[in-house]
XYZ file of N, CA, C and O in Angstrom:
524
model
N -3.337 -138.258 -52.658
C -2.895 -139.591 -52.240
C -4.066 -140.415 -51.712
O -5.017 -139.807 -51.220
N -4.075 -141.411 -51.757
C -5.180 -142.611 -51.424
C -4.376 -143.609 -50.408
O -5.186 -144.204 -49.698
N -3.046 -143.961 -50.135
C -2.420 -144.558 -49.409
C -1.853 -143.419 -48.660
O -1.938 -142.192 -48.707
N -0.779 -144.977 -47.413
C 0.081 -143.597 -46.879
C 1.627 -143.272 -47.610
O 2.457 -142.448 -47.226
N 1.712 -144.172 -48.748
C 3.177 -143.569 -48.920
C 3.388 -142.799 -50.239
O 4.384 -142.352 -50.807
N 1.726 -142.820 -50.580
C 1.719 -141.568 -51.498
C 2.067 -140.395 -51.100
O 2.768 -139.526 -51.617
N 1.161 -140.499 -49.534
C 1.489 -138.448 -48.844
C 2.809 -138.712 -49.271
O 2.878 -138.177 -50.377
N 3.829 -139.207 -49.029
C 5.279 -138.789 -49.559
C 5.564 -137.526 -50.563
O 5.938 -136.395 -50.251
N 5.301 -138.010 -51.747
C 4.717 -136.979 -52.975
C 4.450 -136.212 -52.985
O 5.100 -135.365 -53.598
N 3.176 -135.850 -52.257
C 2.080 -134.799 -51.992
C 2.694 -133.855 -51.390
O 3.262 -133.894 -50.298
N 2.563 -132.902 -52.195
C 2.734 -131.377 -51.461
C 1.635 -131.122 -50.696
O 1.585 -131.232 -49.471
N 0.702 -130.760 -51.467
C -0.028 -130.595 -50.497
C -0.810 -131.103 -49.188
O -1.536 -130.504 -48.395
N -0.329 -132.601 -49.277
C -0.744 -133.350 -48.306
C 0.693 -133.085 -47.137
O 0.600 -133.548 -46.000
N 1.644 -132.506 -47.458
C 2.578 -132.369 -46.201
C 2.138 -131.726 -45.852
O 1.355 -131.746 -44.903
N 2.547 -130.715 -46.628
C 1.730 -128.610 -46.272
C 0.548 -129.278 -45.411
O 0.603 -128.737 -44.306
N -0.621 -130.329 -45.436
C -1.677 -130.106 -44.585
C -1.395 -130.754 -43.352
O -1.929 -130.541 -42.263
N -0.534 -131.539 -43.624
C 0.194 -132.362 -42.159
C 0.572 -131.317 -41.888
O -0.375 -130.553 -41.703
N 1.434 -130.905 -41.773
C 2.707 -129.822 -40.872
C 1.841 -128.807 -39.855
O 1.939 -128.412 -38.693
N 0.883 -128.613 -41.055
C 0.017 -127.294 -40.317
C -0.725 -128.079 -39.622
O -0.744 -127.604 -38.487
N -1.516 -129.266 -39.674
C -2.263 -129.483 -38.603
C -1.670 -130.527 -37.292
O -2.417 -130.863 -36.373
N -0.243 -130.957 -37.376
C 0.248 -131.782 -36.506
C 1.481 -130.976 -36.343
O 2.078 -131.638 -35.494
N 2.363 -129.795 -36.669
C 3.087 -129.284 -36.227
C 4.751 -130.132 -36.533
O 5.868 -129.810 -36.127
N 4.286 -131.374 -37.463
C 5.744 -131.817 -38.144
C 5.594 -133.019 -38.830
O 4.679 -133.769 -38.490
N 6.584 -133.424 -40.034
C 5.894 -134.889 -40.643
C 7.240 -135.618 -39.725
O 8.256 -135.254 -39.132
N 6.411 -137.019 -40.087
C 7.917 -137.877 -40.032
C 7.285 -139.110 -40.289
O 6.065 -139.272 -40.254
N 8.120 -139.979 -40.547
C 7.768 -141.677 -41.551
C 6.627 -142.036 -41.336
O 5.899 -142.496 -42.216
N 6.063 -141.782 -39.318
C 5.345 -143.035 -39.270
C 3.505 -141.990 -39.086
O 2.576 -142.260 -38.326
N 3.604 -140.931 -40.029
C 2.379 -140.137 -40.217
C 2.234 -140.368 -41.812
O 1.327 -139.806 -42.426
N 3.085 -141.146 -42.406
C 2.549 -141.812 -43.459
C 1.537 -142.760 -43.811
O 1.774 -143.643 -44.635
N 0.287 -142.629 -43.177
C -0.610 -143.870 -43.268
C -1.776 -143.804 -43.989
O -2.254 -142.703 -44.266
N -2.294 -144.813 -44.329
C -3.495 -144.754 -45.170
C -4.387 -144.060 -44.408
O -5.191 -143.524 -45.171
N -4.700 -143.741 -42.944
C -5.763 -143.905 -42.236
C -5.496 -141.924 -42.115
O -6.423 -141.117 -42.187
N -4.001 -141.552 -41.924
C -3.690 -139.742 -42.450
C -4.055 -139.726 -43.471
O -5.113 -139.102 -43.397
N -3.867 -140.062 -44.661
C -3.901 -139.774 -45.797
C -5.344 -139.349 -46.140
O -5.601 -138.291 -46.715
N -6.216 -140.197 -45.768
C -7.790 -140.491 -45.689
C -8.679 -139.703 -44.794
O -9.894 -139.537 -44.901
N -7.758 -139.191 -43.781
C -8.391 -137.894 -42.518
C -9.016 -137.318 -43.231
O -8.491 -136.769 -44.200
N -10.782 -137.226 -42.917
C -11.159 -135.636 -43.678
C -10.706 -134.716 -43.051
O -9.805 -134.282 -43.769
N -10.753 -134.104 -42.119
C -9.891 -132.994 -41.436
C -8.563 -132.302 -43.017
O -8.623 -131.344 -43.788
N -7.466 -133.529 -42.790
C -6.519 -133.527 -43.708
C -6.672 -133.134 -45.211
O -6.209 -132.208 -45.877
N -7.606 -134.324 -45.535
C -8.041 -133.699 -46.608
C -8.730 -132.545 -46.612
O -8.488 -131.883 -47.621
N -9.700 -131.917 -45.675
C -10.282 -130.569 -46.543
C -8.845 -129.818 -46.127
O -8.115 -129.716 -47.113
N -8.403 -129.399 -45.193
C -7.013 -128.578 -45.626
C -5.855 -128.646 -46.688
O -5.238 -127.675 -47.126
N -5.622 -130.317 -47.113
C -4.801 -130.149 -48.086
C -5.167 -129.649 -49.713
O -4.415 -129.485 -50.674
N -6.938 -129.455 -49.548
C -7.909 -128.677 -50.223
C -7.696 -127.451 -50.652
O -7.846 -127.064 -51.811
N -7.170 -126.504 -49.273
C -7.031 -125.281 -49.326
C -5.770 -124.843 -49.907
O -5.696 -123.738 -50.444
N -4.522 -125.828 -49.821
C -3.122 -125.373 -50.026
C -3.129 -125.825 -52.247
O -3.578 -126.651 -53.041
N -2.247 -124.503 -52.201
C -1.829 -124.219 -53.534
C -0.719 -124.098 -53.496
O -0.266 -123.227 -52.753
N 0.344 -125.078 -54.431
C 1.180 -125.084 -54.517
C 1.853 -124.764 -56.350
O 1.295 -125.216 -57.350
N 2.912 -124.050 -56.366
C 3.209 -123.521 -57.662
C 4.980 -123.985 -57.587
O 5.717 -123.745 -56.631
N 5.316 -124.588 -58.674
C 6.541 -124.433 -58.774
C 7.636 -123.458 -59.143
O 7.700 -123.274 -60.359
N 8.614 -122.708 -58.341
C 9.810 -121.695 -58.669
C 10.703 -122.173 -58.635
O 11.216 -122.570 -57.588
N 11.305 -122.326 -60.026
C 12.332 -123.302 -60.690
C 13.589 -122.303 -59.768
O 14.462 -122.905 -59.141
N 13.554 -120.926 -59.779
C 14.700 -120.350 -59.389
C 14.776 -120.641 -57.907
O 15.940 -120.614 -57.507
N 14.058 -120.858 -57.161
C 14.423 -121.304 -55.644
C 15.163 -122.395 -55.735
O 15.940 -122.501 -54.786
N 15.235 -123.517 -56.760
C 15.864 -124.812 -56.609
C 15.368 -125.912 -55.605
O 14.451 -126.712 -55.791
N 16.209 -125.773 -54.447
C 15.209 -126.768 -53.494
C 15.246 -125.867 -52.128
O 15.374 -126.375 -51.014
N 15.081 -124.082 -52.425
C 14.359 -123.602 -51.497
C 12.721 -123.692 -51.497
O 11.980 -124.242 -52.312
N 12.400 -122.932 -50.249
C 11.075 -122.971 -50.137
C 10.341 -121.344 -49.717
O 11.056 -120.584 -49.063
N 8.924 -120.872 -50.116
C 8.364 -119.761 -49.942
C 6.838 -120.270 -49.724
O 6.071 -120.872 -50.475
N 6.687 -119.729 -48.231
C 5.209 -119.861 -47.667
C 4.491 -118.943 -47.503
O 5.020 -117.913 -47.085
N 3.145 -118.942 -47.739
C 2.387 -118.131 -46.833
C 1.274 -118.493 -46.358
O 0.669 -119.001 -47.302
N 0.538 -118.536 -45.288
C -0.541 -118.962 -44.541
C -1.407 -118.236 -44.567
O -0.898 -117.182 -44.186
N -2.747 -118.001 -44.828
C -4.063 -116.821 -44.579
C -4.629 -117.425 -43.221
O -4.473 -118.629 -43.022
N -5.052 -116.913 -42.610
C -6.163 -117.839 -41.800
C -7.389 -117.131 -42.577
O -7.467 -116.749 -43.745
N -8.254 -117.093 -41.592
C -9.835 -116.767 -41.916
C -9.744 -115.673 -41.384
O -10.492 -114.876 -41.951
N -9.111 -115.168 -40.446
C -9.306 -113.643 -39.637
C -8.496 -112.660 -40.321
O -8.417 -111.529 -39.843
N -7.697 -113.052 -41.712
C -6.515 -112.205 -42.493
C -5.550 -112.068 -41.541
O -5.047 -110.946 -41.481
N -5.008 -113.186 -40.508
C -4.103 -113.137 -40.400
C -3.154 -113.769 -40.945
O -3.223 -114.985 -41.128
N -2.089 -113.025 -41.301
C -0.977 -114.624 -42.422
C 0.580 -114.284 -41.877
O 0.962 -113.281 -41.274
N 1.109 -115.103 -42.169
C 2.151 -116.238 -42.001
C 2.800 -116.047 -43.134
O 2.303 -115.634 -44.182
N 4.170 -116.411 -42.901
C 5.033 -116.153 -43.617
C 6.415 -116.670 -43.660
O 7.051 -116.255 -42.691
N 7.058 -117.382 -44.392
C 7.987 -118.240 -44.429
C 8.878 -118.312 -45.677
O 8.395 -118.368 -46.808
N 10.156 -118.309 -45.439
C 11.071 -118.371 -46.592
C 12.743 -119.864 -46.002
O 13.596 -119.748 -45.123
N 12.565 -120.671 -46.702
C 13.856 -121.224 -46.247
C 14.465 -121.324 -47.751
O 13.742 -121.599 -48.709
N 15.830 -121.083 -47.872
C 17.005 -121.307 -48.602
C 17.307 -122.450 -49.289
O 17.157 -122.714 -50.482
N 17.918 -123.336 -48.044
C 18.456 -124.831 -48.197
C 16.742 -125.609 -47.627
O 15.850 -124.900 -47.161
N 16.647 -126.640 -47.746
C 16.015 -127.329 -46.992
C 16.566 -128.198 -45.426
O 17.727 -128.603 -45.368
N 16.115 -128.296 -44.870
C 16.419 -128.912 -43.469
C 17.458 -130.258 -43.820
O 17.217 -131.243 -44.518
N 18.318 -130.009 -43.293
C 18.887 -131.643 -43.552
C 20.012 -131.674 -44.671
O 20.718 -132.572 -45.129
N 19.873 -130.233 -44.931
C 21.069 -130.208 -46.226
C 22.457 -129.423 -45.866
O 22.444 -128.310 -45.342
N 23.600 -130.091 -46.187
C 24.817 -129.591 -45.620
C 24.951 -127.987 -45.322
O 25.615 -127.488 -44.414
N 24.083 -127.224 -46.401
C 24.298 -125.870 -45.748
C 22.905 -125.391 -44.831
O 22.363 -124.300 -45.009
N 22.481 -126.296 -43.932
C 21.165 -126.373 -43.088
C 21.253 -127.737 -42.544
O 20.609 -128.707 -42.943
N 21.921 -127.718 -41.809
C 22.136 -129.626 -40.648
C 21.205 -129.432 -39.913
O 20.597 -128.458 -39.470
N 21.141 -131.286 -39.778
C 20.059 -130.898 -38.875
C 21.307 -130.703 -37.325
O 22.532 -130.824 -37.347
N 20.482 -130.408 -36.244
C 21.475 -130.032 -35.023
C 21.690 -131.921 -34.572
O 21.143 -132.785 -35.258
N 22.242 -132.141 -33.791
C 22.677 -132.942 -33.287
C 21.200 -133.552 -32.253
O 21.074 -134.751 -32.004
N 20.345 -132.652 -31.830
C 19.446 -133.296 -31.134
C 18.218 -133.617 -32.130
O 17.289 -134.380 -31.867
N 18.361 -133.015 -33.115
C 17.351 -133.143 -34.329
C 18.015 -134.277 -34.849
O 17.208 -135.023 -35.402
N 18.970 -134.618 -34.877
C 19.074 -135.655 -35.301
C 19.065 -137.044 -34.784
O 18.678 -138.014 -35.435
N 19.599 -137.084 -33.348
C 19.234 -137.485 -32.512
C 17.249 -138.344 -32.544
O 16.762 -139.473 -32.480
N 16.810 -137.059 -32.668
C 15.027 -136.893 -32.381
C 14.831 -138.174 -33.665
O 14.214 -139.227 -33.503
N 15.398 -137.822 -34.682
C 15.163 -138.495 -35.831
C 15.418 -139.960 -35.996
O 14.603 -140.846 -36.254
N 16.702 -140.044 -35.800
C 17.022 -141.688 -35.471
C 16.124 -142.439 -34.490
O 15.510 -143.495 -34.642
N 16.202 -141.682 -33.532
C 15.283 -142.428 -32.422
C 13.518 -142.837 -32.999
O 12.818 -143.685 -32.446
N 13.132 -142.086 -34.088
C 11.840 -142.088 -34.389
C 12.026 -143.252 -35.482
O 11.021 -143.729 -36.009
N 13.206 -143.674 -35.795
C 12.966 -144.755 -37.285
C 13.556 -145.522 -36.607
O 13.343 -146.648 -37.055
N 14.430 -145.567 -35.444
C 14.571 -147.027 -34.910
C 13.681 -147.601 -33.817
O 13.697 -148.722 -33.307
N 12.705 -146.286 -33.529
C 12.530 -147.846 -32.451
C 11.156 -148.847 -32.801
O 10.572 -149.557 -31.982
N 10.905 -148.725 -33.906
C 10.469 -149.743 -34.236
C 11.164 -150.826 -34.545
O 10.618 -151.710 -35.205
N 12.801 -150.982 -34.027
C 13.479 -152.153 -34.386
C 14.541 -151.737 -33.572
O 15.648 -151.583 -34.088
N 14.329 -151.486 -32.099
C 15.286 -151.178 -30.955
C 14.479 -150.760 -30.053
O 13.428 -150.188 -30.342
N 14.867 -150.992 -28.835
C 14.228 -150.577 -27.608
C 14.852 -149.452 -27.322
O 15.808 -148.930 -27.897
N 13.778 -148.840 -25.669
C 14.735 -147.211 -25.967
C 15.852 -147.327 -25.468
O 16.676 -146.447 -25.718
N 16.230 -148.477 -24.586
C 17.300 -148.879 -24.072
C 18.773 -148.554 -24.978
O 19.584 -147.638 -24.838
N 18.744 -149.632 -25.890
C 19.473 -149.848 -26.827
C 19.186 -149.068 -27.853
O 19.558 -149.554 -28.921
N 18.481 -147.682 -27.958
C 18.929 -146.633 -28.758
C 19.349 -145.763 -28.031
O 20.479 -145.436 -28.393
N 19.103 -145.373 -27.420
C 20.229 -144.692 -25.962
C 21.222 -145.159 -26.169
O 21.893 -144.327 -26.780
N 22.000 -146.439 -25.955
C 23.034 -147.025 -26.195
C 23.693 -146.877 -27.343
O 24.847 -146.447 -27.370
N 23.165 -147.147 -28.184
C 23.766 -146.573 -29.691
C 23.891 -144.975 -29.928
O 24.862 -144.254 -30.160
N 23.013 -144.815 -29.831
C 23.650 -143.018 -29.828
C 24.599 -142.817 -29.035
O 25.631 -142.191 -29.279
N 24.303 -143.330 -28.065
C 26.035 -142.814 -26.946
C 27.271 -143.179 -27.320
O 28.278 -142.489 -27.159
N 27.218 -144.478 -27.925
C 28.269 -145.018 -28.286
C 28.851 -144.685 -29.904
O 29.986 -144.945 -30.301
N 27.639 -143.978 -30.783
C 28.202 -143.525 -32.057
C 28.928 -142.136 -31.970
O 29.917 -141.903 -32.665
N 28.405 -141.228 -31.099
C 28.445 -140.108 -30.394
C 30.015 -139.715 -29.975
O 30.660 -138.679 -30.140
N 30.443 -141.375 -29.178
C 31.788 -141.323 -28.747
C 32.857 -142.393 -30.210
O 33.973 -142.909 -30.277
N 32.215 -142.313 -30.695
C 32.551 -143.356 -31.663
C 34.704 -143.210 -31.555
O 35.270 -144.268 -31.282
N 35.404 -142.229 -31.728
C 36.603 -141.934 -31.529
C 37.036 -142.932 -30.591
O 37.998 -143.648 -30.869
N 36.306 -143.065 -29.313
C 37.187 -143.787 -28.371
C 36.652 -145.119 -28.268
O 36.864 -145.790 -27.258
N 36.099 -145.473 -29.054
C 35.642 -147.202 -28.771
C 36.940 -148.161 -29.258
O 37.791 -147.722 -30.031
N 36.973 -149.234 -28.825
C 38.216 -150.175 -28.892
C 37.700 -151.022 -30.639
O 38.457 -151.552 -31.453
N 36.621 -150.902 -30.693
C 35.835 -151.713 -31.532
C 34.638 -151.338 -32.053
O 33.703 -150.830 -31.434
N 34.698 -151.619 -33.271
C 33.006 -150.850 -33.840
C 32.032 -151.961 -33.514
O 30.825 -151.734 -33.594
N 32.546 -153.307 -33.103
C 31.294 -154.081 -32.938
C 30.728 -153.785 -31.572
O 29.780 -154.389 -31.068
N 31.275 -152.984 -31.127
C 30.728 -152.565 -29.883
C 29.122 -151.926 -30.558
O 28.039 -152.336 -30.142
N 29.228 -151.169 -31.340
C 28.022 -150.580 -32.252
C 27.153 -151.782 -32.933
O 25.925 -151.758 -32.856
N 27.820 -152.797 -33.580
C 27.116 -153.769 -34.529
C 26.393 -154.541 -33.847
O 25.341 -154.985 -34.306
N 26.936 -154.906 -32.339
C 26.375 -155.891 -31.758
C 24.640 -155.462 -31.228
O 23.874 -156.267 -30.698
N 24.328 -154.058 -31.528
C 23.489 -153.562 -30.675
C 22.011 -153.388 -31.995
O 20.867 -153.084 -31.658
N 22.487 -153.697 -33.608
C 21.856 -153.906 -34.251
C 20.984 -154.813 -34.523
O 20.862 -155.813 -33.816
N 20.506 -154.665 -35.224
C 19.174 -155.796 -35.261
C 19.530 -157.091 -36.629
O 18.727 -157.998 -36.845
């Protein structure tokens, strides 16, 4: 990738995010990540192969330099009905794509109020808090 919304795409440019920031999310999409040498020489090191039979599981493994390795297998991917995310992960998530268009105020507020969504008199109680 040469931009940031190529890393999207990039396998191996996640694989080098994850491992060196410990998680992706929208706003580590940038030209200025993408362009990290750091980033780049690790997304250097990662090899990625496609296994049609996993579908949209996943199989890792990590070497370091000392032969120590790492090891990883997921099924579903994160976020998929048979793998939810939890309620505070999701939570974590909304809060990270709105508040660039909500204060933390009024995402506090909205989560509480979608949260209780059953007992509100009115959904514009929710709409009004949109942008």
């Amino acid at each position: 990738p040469k931009i940031g919304v190529e890393g999207k795409f990039s396998l191996c440019f996640l694989a080098a995010l994850a491992l060196a920031e410990g998680n992706v999310n929208l706003e580590k999409f940038t030209d200025e990540k993408v362009n990290d040498p750091r980033l780049i020489d690790l997304r250097r090191k990662v090899k990625a192969k496609l296994v049609r039979e996993l579908k949209f599981g996943a199989s890792v493994e990590v070497k370091m330099n000392d032969g120590t390795e790492y090891k990883g297998f997921r099924e579903t991917p994160k976020g998929d009905p048979a793998n939810p995310l939890s309620l505070e992960e999701l939570e974590r998530k909304f809060e990270g794509m709105a508040k660039k268009f909500l204060s933390k105020k009024d995402n506090e507020l909205l989560v509480t109020k979608v949260k209780d969504i059953e007992n509100l008199d009115d959904v514009r109680e929710i709409t009004a808090l949109l942008p």
